[in-house]
């Protein structure tokens, strides 16, 4: 009874995970409504401060520094600088490096060219710097604008140093330069720190979303695997039912065809066997459907080793050429067969015996067959199905329709941790041997 080649069932390939949308390249993005709103608000605040600057300067008890008043050249210069900075804020998201250089370089030009009024209004020019740094750093990774930020600090420090030297009417000293550098770093940090906080929160949120997508993909893969395993189990059950019962029905039908005219009584007996086998296969199919449908009222109890004698007795040709030996331990005649063997393992043993008998009918017609159920072992139950040399014509296998019998046996045995061996015997027959392990006893002696 040689093993038929079996095609390997494969589960459907998992769907490719969705790729996260890549951020828009700042170099190719367009100015949006939010960019314009940020620029307009920054310009409005700067102009409001410029208009309020004379009144604020008049509140100083000492002689106020010259501040730009409305309509003077210094006032118009500061207004132009504020407008240019607002334009840089508008493009800080789409062109962050150029915007940073522009928004920090214009105050230096104003400090050099504007004299006292421009120096007095230099504090108003830092608002746009803070906004531009924030919008640039929150849009692109810090590494892409690191050099622009350093250049901005240098330009701001130079502007502060020029403004400080003009305020005290003295050349810059090391202390003045150090104070200007500290002020520049503080202004840039005022916009950079919130941007880094927002960026880190976005990264955490993106990581969480990626983890959720990965979990969803893993769950989907598990569902696909479970469905594939269920399909395999269903195919195995249907194969076992069809191989055992329908092959017997086909053999009996062929015998009936030859006996109708020569031996009518034997033909009628064969018809009764066909009817009985048909009833059994319908009952088994009903049981399988009942296992798959929770709302079905079919009998769903699992078959056990206790049903093996009935299986052998119902096999076509039994009891003449199929015999059964049940070996029990002394004093265990009243106990159930397969004690401490789980229900799934018992079902696997039953199905493997059923498939082995079907293979005997198919691949070894006319051969005597012996089924042995050895229930004497303390740790395992051994099932053996052994047939002799076939006496009839062995049908040739169909390469286009390979069998799955031995493969199904192996899958069942692996599922319950049993040991399955099969192969030819020295006398030219075939043997299938299954060892079903018993469940260990607990300290109290219960399984």
GROMACS .gro file of C-alpha atoms in nm:
model
  447
    1UNK     CA    1   0.000   0.000   0.000
    2UNK     CA    2   0.245   0.271  -0.118
    3UNK     CA    3   0.197   0.628  -0.013
    4UNK     CA    4   0.032   0.848  -0.268
    5UNK     CA    5   0.199   1.186  -0.331
    6UNK     CA    6   0.006   1.470  -0.177
    7UNK     CA    7  -0.009   1.830  -0.273
    8UNK     CA    8   0.080   2.069   0.007
    9UNK     CA    9  -0.211   2.295   0.102
   10UNK     CA   10  -0.112   2.655   0.126
   11UNK     CA   11  -0.283   2.940   0.301
   12UNK     CA   12  -0.361   3.250   0.106
   13UNK     CA   13  -0.076   3.497   0.092
   14UNK     CA   14  -0.113   3.776   0.348
   15UNK     CA   15  -0.205   4.110   0.211
   16UNK     CA   16   0.079   4.359   0.189
   17UNK     CA   17   0.066   4.603   0.482
   18UNK     CA   18  -0.031   4.954   0.399
   19UNK     CA   19   0.265   5.186   0.380
   20UNK     CA   20   0.251   5.496   0.594
   21UNK     CA   21   0.204   5.812   0.397
   22UNK     CA   22   0.535   5.997   0.359
   23UNK     CA   23   0.542   6.361   0.464
   24UNK     CA   24   0.523   6.623   0.194
   25UNK     CA   25   0.864   6.750   0.086
   26UNK     CA   26   0.893   7.108   0.213
   27UNK     CA   27   1.076   7.201  -0.104
   28UNK     CA   28   0.776   7.115  -0.323
   29UNK     CA   29   0.488   7.212  -0.091
   30UNK     CA   30   0.279   7.522  -0.156
   31UNK     CA   31   0.198   7.803   0.084
   32UNK     CA   32  -0.127   7.726   0.261
   33UNK     CA   33  -0.388   7.931   0.435
   34UNK     CA   34  -0.234   7.860   0.775
   35UNK     CA   35   0.101   8.000   0.658
   36UNK     CA   36  -0.064   8.325   0.548
   37UNK     CA   37  -0.257   8.352   0.874
   38UNK     CA   38   0.064   8.307   1.077
   39UNK     CA   39   0.239   8.576   0.872
   40UNK     CA   40  -0.051   8.823   0.902
   41UNK     CA   41  -0.082   8.774   1.278
   42UNK     CA   42   0.294   8.817   1.325
   43UNK     CA   43   0.292   9.136   1.115
   44UNK     CA   44  -0.012   9.272   1.301
   45UNK     CA   45   0.150   9.219   1.639
   46UNK     CA   46   0.471   9.379   1.519
   47UNK     CA   47   0.293   9.684   1.379
   48UNK     CA   48   0.089   9.716   1.699
   49UNK     CA   49   0.408   9.716   1.901
   50UNK     CA   50   0.566   9.967   1.664
   51UNK     CA   51   0.270  10.204   1.707
   52UNK     CA   52   0.274  10.164   2.085
   53UNK     CA   53   0.652  10.205   2.113
   54UNK     CA   54   0.653  10.592   2.150
   55UNK     CA   55   0.397  10.575   2.429
   56UNK     CA   56   0.590  10.303   2.608
   57UNK     CA   57   0.916  10.499   2.572
   58UNK     CA   58   0.754  10.811   2.719
   59UNK     CA   59   0.675  10.621   3.037
   60UNK     CA   60   1.047  10.582   3.113
   61UNK     CA   61   1.157  10.820   3.396
   62UNK     CA   62   1.492  10.887   3.232
   63UNK     CA   63   1.546  11.046   2.896
   64UNK     CA   64   1.396  10.805   2.650
   65UNK     CA   65   1.606  10.663   2.368
   66UNK     CA   66   1.509  10.786   2.025
   67UNK     CA   67   1.226  10.564   1.900
   68UNK     CA   68   1.076  10.559   1.551
   69UNK     CA   69   0.762  10.771   1.531
   70UNK     CA   70   0.498  10.725   1.266
   71UNK     CA   71   0.596  10.870   0.929
   72UNK     CA   72   0.968  10.906   0.997
   73UNK     CA   73   1.227  10.724   0.784
   74UNK     CA   74   1.325  10.505   1.081
   75UNK     CA   75   0.960  10.407   1.133
   76UNK     CA   76   0.919  10.311   0.767
   77UNK     CA   77   1.242  10.112   0.782
   78UNK     CA   78   1.118   9.911   1.080
   79UNK     CA   79   0.783   9.857   0.904
   80UNK     CA   80   0.962   9.724   0.596
   81UNK     CA   81   1.170   9.491   0.814
   82UNK     CA   82   0.854   9.362   0.987
   83UNK     CA   83   0.692   9.305   0.648
   84UNK     CA   84   0.993   9.113   0.517
   85UNK     CA   85   0.999   8.901   0.832
   86UNK     CA   86   0.627   8.829   0.790
   87UNK     CA   87   0.699   8.710   0.437
   88UNK     CA   88   0.970   8.480   0.577
   89UNK     CA   89   0.720   8.343   0.830
   90UNK     CA   90   0.478   8.269   0.543
   91UNK     CA   91   0.735   8.048   0.368
   92UNK     CA   92   0.897   7.900   0.682
   93UNK     CA   93   0.715   7.568   0.627
   94UNK     CA   94   0.791   7.529   0.254
   95UNK     CA   95   1.142   7.680   0.255
   96UNK     CA   96   1.259   7.656   0.619
   97UNK     CA   97   1.632   7.720   0.571
   98UNK     CA   98   1.596   8.026   0.351
   99UNK     CA   99   1.324   8.162   0.577
  100UNK     CA  100   1.543   8.127   0.888
  101UNK     CA  101   1.833   8.308   0.726
  102UNK     CA  102   1.604   8.586   0.602
  103UNK     CA  103   1.414   8.639   0.927
  104UNK     CA  104   1.738   8.663   1.130
  105UNK     CA  105   1.946   8.850   0.873
  106UNK     CA  106   1.707   9.143   0.820
  107UNK     CA  107   1.740   9.272   1.183
  108UNK     CA  108   2.118   9.290   1.135
  109UNK     CA  109   2.075   9.502   0.821
  110UNK     CA  110   1.829   9.728   1.003
  111UNK     CA  111   2.066   9.769   1.300
  112UNK     CA  112   2.353   9.863   1.068
  113UNK     CA  113   2.155  10.101   0.845
  114UNK     CA  114   1.881  10.237   1.069
  115UNK     CA  115   2.067  10.408   1.347
  116UNK     CA  116   1.905  10.489   1.681
  117UNK     CA  117   1.537  10.446   1.588
  118UNK     CA  118   1.596  10.104   1.437
  119UNK     CA  119   1.804  10.000   1.736
  120UNK     CA  120   1.529  10.110   1.976
  121UNK     CA  121   1.277   9.891   1.788
  122UNK     CA  122   1.508   9.588   1.762
  123UNK     CA  123   1.310   9.405   2.031
  124UNK     CA  124   1.001   9.403   1.805
  125UNK     CA  125   1.191   9.209   1.542
  126UNK     CA  126   1.240   8.902   1.760
  127UNK     CA  127   0.874   8.793   1.748
  128UNK     CA  128   0.895   8.691   1.384
  129UNK     CA  129   1.217   8.503   1.460
  130UNK     CA  130   1.044   8.294   1.728
  131UNK     CA  131   0.749   8.215   1.500
  132UNK     CA  132   0.969   8.127   1.201
  133UNK     CA  133   1.195   7.901   1.410
  134UNK     CA  134   0.891   7.718   1.550
  135UNK     CA  135   0.725   7.664   1.212
  136UNK     CA  136   1.049   7.551   1.048
  137UNK     CA  137   1.152   7.310   1.325
  138UNK     CA  138   0.807   7.159   1.360
  139UNK     CA  139   0.784   7.091   0.985
  140UNK     CA  140   1.114   6.920   0.903
  141UNK     CA  141   1.362   6.713   1.105
  142UNK     CA  142   1.605   6.915   1.312
  143UNK     CA  143   1.902   6.781   1.116
  144UNK     CA  144   1.778   6.952   0.799
  145UNK     CA  145   1.771   7.301   0.956
  146UNK     CA  146   2.060   7.269   1.200
  147UNK     CA  147   2.300   7.484   0.993
  148UNK     CA  148   2.028   7.743   0.928
  149UNK     CA  149   1.961   7.766   1.302
  150UNK     CA  150   2.331   7.815   1.375
  151UNK     CA  151   2.347   8.086   1.107
  152UNK     CA  152   2.040   8.248   1.259
  153UNK     CA  153   2.199   8.256   1.605
  154UNK     CA  154   2.511   8.418   1.460
  155UNK     CA  155   2.309   8.681   1.269
  156UNK     CA  156   2.094   8.760   1.572
  157UNK     CA  157   2.400   8.784   1.795
  158UNK     CA  158   2.561   9.024   1.547
  159UNK     CA  159   2.244   9.234   1.531
  160UNK     CA  160   2.221   9.246   1.912
  161UNK     CA  161   2.588   9.338   1.940
  162UNK     CA  162   2.549   9.622   1.689
  163UNK     CA  163   2.235   9.746   1.864
  164UNK     CA  164   2.403   9.730   2.206
  165UNK     CA  165   2.713   9.915   2.086
  166UNK     CA  166   2.494  10.185   1.930
  167UNK     CA  167   2.289  10.217   2.249
  168UNK     CA  168   2.593  10.285   2.468
  169UNK     CA  169   2.776  10.473   2.191
  170UNK     CA  170   3.085  10.264   2.241
  171UNK     CA  171   3.259   9.985   2.052
  172UNK     CA  172   3.158   9.631   2.139
  173UNK     CA  173   3.332   9.469   2.434
  174UNK     CA  174   3.369   9.096   2.502
  175UNK     CA  175   3.100   9.120   2.770
  176UNK     CA  176   2.865   9.291   2.525
  177UNK     CA  177   2.929   9.028   2.260
  178UNK     CA  178   2.870   8.749   2.511
  179UNK     CA  179   2.540   8.907   2.620
  180UNK     CA  180   2.435   8.944   2.255
  181UNK     CA  181   2.514   8.577   2.188
  182UNK     CA  182   2.317   8.468   2.495
  183UNK     CA  183   2.021   8.678   2.384
  184UNK     CA  184   2.033   8.526   2.034
  185UNK     CA  185   2.042   8.174   2.172
  186UNK     CA  186   1.748   8.253   2.402
  187UNK     CA  187   1.537   8.390   2.114
  188UNK     CA  188   1.603   8.084   1.894
  189UNK     CA  189   1.543   7.846   2.186
  190UNK     CA  190   1.210   8.018   2.257
  191UNK     CA  191   1.082   7.893   1.924
  192UNK     CA  192   1.284   7.570   1.903
  193UNK     CA  193   1.188   7.408   2.235
  194UNK     CA  194   0.808   7.408   2.175
  195UNK     CA  195   0.869   7.280   1.822
  196UNK     CA  196   1.073   6.987   1.955
  197UNK     CA  197   0.801   6.905   2.208
  198UNK     CA  198   0.534   6.905   1.938
  199UNK     CA  199   0.753   6.698   1.705
  200UNK     CA  200   0.821   6.440   1.976
  201UNK     CA  201   0.449   6.407   2.047
  202UNK     CA  202   0.383   6.361   1.676
  203UNK     CA  203   0.651   6.092   1.661
  204UNK     CA  204   0.498   5.911   1.959
  205UNK     CA  205   0.153   5.931   1.802
  206UNK     CA  206   0.288   5.803   1.470
  207UNK     CA  207   0.464   5.517   1.650
  208UNK     CA  208   0.140   5.427   1.831
  209UNK     CA  209  -0.053   5.432   1.505
  210UNK     CA  210   0.214   5.215   1.345
  211UNK     CA  211   0.193   4.973   1.636
  212UNK     CA  212  -0.185   4.959   1.602
  213UNK     CA  213  -0.151   4.890   1.229
  214UNK     CA  214   0.102   4.617   1.303
  215UNK     CA  215  -0.129   4.462   1.564
  216UNK     CA  216  -0.419   4.478   1.320
  217UNK     CA  217  -0.207   4.312   1.053
  218UNK     CA  218  -0.096   4.044   1.299
  219UNK     CA  219  -0.455   3.980   1.402
  220UNK     CA  220  -0.558   3.957   1.038
  221UNK     CA  221  -0.277   3.710   0.973
  222UNK     CA  222  -0.388   3.501   1.271
  223UNK     CA  223  -0.744   3.497   1.139
  224UNK     CA  224  -0.622   3.387   0.796
  225UNK     CA  225  -0.411   3.114   0.955
  226UNK     CA  226  -0.703   2.995   1.166
  227UNK     CA  227  -0.928   2.986   0.860
  228UNK     CA  228  -0.667   2.792   0.667
  229UNK     CA  229  -0.636   2.540   0.953
  230UNK     CA  230  -1.013   2.505   0.968
  231UNK     CA  231  -1.031   2.445   0.592
  232UNK     CA  232  -0.758   2.182   0.624
  233UNK     CA  233  -0.942   2.009   0.909
  234UNK     CA  234  -1.269   2.012   0.715
  235UNK     CA  235  -1.098   1.874   0.405
  236UNK     CA  236  -0.937   1.602   0.617
  237UNK     CA  237  -1.270   1.500   0.770
  238UNK     CA  238  -1.446   1.494   0.434
  239UNK     CA  239  -1.162   1.294   0.282
  240UNK     CA  240  -1.176   1.036   0.559
  241UNK     CA  241  -1.551   0.999   0.528
  242UNK     CA  242  -1.543   0.969   0.150
  243UNK     CA  243  -1.242   0.737   0.141
  244UNK     CA  244  -1.384   0.498   0.397
  245UNK     CA  245  -1.750   0.477   0.305
  246UNK     CA  246  -1.768   0.566  -0.064
  247UNK     CA  247  -1.479   0.341  -0.162
  248UNK     CA  248  -1.657   0.051   0.011
  249UNK     CA  249  -1.982   0.138  -0.162
  250UNK     CA  250  -1.804   0.143  -0.498
  251UNK     CA  251  -1.649  -0.199  -0.436
  252UNK     CA  252  -1.979  -0.350  -0.327
  253UNK     CA  253  -2.158  -0.198  -0.626
  254UNK     CA  254  -1.909  -0.358  -0.865
  255UNK     CA  255  -1.958  -0.694  -0.692
  256UNK     CA  256  -2.336  -0.657  -0.712
  257UNK     CA  257  -2.310  -0.591  -1.084
  258UNK     CA  258  -2.141  -0.929  -1.133
  259UNK     CA  259  -2.376  -1.115  -0.897
  260UNK     CA  260  -2.714  -0.994  -1.023
  261UNK     CA  261  -2.749  -1.278  -1.275
  262UNK     CA  262  -2.524  -1.542  -1.119
  263UNK     CA  263  -2.605  -1.509  -0.747
  264UNK     CA  264  -2.920  -1.300  -0.683
  265UNK     CA  265  -2.918  -1.370  -0.309
  266UNK     CA  266  -2.562  -1.239  -0.273
  267UNK     CA  267  -2.655  -0.940  -0.486
  268UNK     CA  268  -2.947  -0.860  -0.257
  269UNK     CA  269  -2.718  -0.890   0.046
  270UNK     CA  270  -2.475  -0.653  -0.122
  271UNK     CA  271  -2.753  -0.405  -0.184
  272UNK     CA  272  -2.839  -0.416   0.185
  273UNK     CA  273  -2.473  -0.346   0.266
  274UNK     CA  274  -2.471  -0.052   0.026
  275UNK     CA  275  -2.782   0.083   0.194
  276UNK     CA  276  -2.624   0.045   0.537
  277UNK     CA  277  -2.301   0.212   0.427
  278UNK     CA  278  -2.501   0.497   0.273
  279UNK     CA  279  -2.687   0.545   0.600
  280UNK     CA  280  -2.360   0.553   0.793
  281UNK     CA  281  -2.196   0.806   0.563
  282UNK     CA  282  -2.503   1.029   0.582
  283UNK     CA  283  -2.491   1.009   0.963
  284UNK     CA  284  -2.121   1.098   0.963
  285UNK     CA  285  -2.179   1.390   0.729
  286UNK     CA  286  -2.463   1.509   0.950
  287UNK     CA  287  -2.231   1.489   1.251
  288UNK     CA  288  -1.967   1.694   1.067
  289UNK     CA  289  -2.218   1.959   0.968
  290UNK     CA  290  -2.342   1.969   1.326
  291UNK     CA  291  -1.989   2.042   1.446
  292UNK     CA  292  -1.967   2.334   1.204
  293UNK     CA  293  -2.310   2.482   1.280
  294UNK     CA  294  -2.383   2.582   1.638
  295UNK     CA  295  -2.757   2.614   1.567
  296UNK     CA  296  -2.784   2.264   1.421
  297UNK     CA  297  -2.942   1.995   1.632
  298UNK     CA  298  -2.723   1.719   1.490
  299UNK     CA  299  -2.532   1.480   1.709
  300UNK     CA  300  -2.193   1.637   1.771
  301UNK     CA  301  -2.033   1.383   2.006
  302UNK     CA  302  -1.679   1.290   1.907
  303UNK     CA  303  -1.595   0.934   1.807
  304UNK     CA  304  -1.369   0.746   2.049
  305UNK     CA  305  -1.160   0.429   2.056
  306UNK     CA  306  -1.465   0.248   2.192
  307UNK     CA  307  -1.618   0.284   1.844
  308UNK     CA  308  -1.328   0.104   1.672
  309UNK     CA  309  -1.489  -0.245   1.708
  310UNK     CA  310  -1.806  -0.118   1.540
  311UNK     CA  311  -1.594   0.044   1.270
  312UNK     CA  312  -1.419  -0.285   1.197
  313UNK     CA  313  -1.744  -0.481   1.207
  314UNK     CA  314  -1.906  -0.242   0.958
  315UNK     CA  315  -1.612  -0.254   0.718
  316UNK     CA  316  -1.702  -0.408   0.380
  317UNK     CA  317  -1.593  -0.771   0.381
  318UNK     CA  318  -1.586  -0.801   0.761
  319UNK     CA  319  -1.569  -1.019   0.955
  320UNK     CA  320  -1.428  -1.255   0.695
  321UNK     CA  321  -1.108  -1.082   0.586
  322UNK     CA  322  -1.091  -0.802   0.848
  323UNK     CA  323  -1.030  -0.912   1.206
  324UNK     CA  324  -0.994  -0.720   1.531
  325UNK     CA  325  -0.781  -0.793   1.837
  326UNK     CA  326  -0.842  -0.591   2.151
  327UNK     CA  327  -0.569  -0.642   2.410
  328UNK     CA  328  -0.658  -0.531   2.763
  329UNK     CA  329  -0.460  -0.527   3.084
  330UNK     CA  330  -0.560  -0.789   3.346
  331UNK     CA  331  -0.862  -0.673   3.541
  332UNK     CA  332  -0.943  -0.388   3.300
  333UNK     CA  333  -1.217  -0.562   3.100
  334UNK     CA  334  -1.489  -0.340   3.246
  335UNK     CA  335  -1.301  -0.012   3.192
  336UNK     CA  336  -1.348   0.206   2.886
  337UNK     CA  337  -1.101   0.169   2.603
  338UNK     CA  338  -0.836   0.438   2.586
  339UNK     CA  339  -0.849   0.557   2.946
  340UNK     CA  340  -0.654   0.884   3.000
  341UNK     CA  341  -0.639   0.942   2.624
  342UNK     CA  342  -0.790   1.279   2.539
  343UNK     CA  343  -1.103   1.304   2.322
  344UNK     CA  344  -0.917   1.470   2.034
  345UNK     CA  345  -0.651   1.197   2.040
  346UNK     CA  346  -0.921   0.928   2.048
  347UNK     CA  347  -1.092   1.086   1.748
  348UNK     CA  348  -0.758   1.095   1.567
  349UNK     CA  349  -0.703   0.724   1.643
  350UNK     CA  350  -1.049   0.635   1.516
  351UNK     CA  351  -1.002   0.832   1.193
  352UNK     CA  352  -0.657   0.686   1.129
  353UNK     CA  353  -0.791   0.332   1.163
  354UNK     CA  354  -1.078   0.428   0.933
  355UNK     CA  355  -0.838   0.569   0.672
  356UNK     CA  356  -0.607   0.267   0.698
  357UNK     CA  357  -0.899   0.030   0.630
  358UNK     CA  358  -1.004   0.241   0.333
  359UNK     CA  359  -0.648   0.226   0.197
  360UNK     CA  360  -0.649  -0.153   0.232
  361UNK     CA  361  -0.965  -0.179   0.022
  362UNK     CA  362  -0.829   0.062  -0.236
  363UNK     CA  363  -0.463  -0.044  -0.266
  364UNK     CA  364  -0.471  -0.407  -0.148
  365UNK     CA  365  -0.796  -0.565  -0.273
  366UNK     CA  366  -0.857  -0.912  -0.138
  367UNK     CA  367  -0.583  -0.891   0.125
  368UNK     CA  368  -0.654  -1.013   0.476
  369UNK     CA  369  -0.638  -0.734   0.733
  370UNK     CA  370  -0.590  -0.738   1.109
  371UNK     CA  371  -0.663  -0.445   1.338
  372UNK     CA  372  -0.501  -0.454   1.682
  373UNK     CA  373  -0.597  -0.221   1.968
  374UNK     CA  374  -0.339  -0.266   2.244
  375UNK     CA  375  -0.469  -0.096   2.559
  376UNK     CA  376  -0.223  -0.263   2.799
  377UNK     CA  377   0.045   0.004   2.812
  378UNK     CA  378   0.062   0.235   3.113
  379UNK     CA  379   0.171   0.536   2.907
  380UNK     CA  380   0.019   0.480   2.563
  381UNK     CA  381  -0.240   0.299   2.353
  382UNK     CA  382  -0.110   0.132   2.037
  383UNK     CA  383  -0.327   0.090   1.726
  384UNK     CA  384  -0.203  -0.131   1.442
  385UNK     CA  385  -0.363  -0.199   1.104
  386UNK     CA  386  -0.176  -0.463   0.907
  387UNK     CA  387  -0.274  -0.623   0.578
  388UNK     CA  388  -0.124  -0.908   0.380
  389UNK     CA  389  -0.046  -0.941   0.012
  390UNK     CA  390  -0.331  -0.833  -0.217
  391UNK     CA  391  -0.498  -1.112  -0.413
  392UNK     CA  392  -0.686  -0.894  -0.659
  393UNK     CA  393  -0.575  -0.649  -0.922
  394UNK     CA  394  -0.419  -0.341  -0.765
  395UNK     CA  395  -0.556  -0.029  -0.936
  396UNK     CA  396  -0.305   0.212  -1.080
  397UNK     CA  397  -0.286   0.553  -0.918
  398UNK     CA  398  -0.408   0.862  -1.098
  399UNK     CA  399  -0.123   1.115  -1.120
  400UNK     CA  400  -0.374   1.393  -1.182
  401UNK     CA  401  -0.559   1.313  -0.857
  402UNK     CA  402  -0.305   1.218  -0.589
  403UNK     CA  403  -0.426   1.072  -0.262
  404UNK     CA  404  -0.412   1.249   0.072
  405UNK     CA  405  -0.462   0.952   0.305
  406UNK     CA  406  -0.117   0.917   0.456
  407UNK     CA  407  -0.074   1.292   0.472
  408UNK     CA  408  -0.400   1.324   0.664
  409UNK     CA  409  -0.284   1.051   0.903
  410UNK     CA  410   0.041   1.237   0.973
  411UNK     CA  411  -0.142   1.566   1.031
  412UNK     CA  412  -0.380   1.404   1.277
  413UNK     CA  413  -0.097   1.231   1.464
  414UNK     CA  414   0.110   1.552   1.486
  415UNK     CA  415  -0.194   1.743   1.611
  416UNK     CA  416  -0.231   1.521   1.920
  417UNK     CA  417   0.139   1.447   1.975
  418UNK     CA  418   0.110   1.082   1.868
  419UNK     CA  419   0.373   0.872   1.694
  420UNK     CA  420   0.273   0.736   1.352
  421UNK     CA  421   0.475   0.480   1.156
  422UNK     CA  422   0.375   0.316   0.828
  423UNK     CA  423   0.548   0.112   0.563
  424UNK     CA  424   0.576  -0.225   0.390
  425UNK     CA  425   0.606  -0.548   0.587
  426UNK     CA  426   0.852  -0.833   0.516
  427UNK     CA  427   0.575  -1.050   0.373
  428UNK     CA  428   0.480  -0.792   0.111
  429UNK     CA  429   0.193  -0.631   0.297
  430UNK     CA  430   0.158  -0.293   0.466
  431UNK     CA  431   0.138  -0.179   0.828
  432UNK     CA  432   0.017   0.138   0.995
  433UNK     CA  433   0.112   0.176   1.362
  434UNK     CA  434  -0.011   0.461   1.582
  435UNK     CA  435   0.099   0.525   1.943
  436UNK     CA  436  -0.143   0.751   2.134
  437UNK     CA  437   0.010   0.888   2.459
  438UNK     CA  438  -0.197   0.882   2.775
  439UNK     CA  439  -0.240   1.193   2.987
  440UNK     CA  440  -0.018   1.183   3.300
  441UNK     CA  441  -0.169   1.108   3.639
  442UNK     CA  442  -0.177   1.377   3.907
  443UNK     CA  443  -0.044   1.324   4.260
  444UNK     CA  444  -0.386   1.204   4.371
  445UNK     CA  445  -0.398   0.944   4.096
  446UNK     CA  446  -0.654   1.130   3.882
  447UNK     CA  447  -0.577   1.208   3.517
   0.00000   0.00000   0.00000
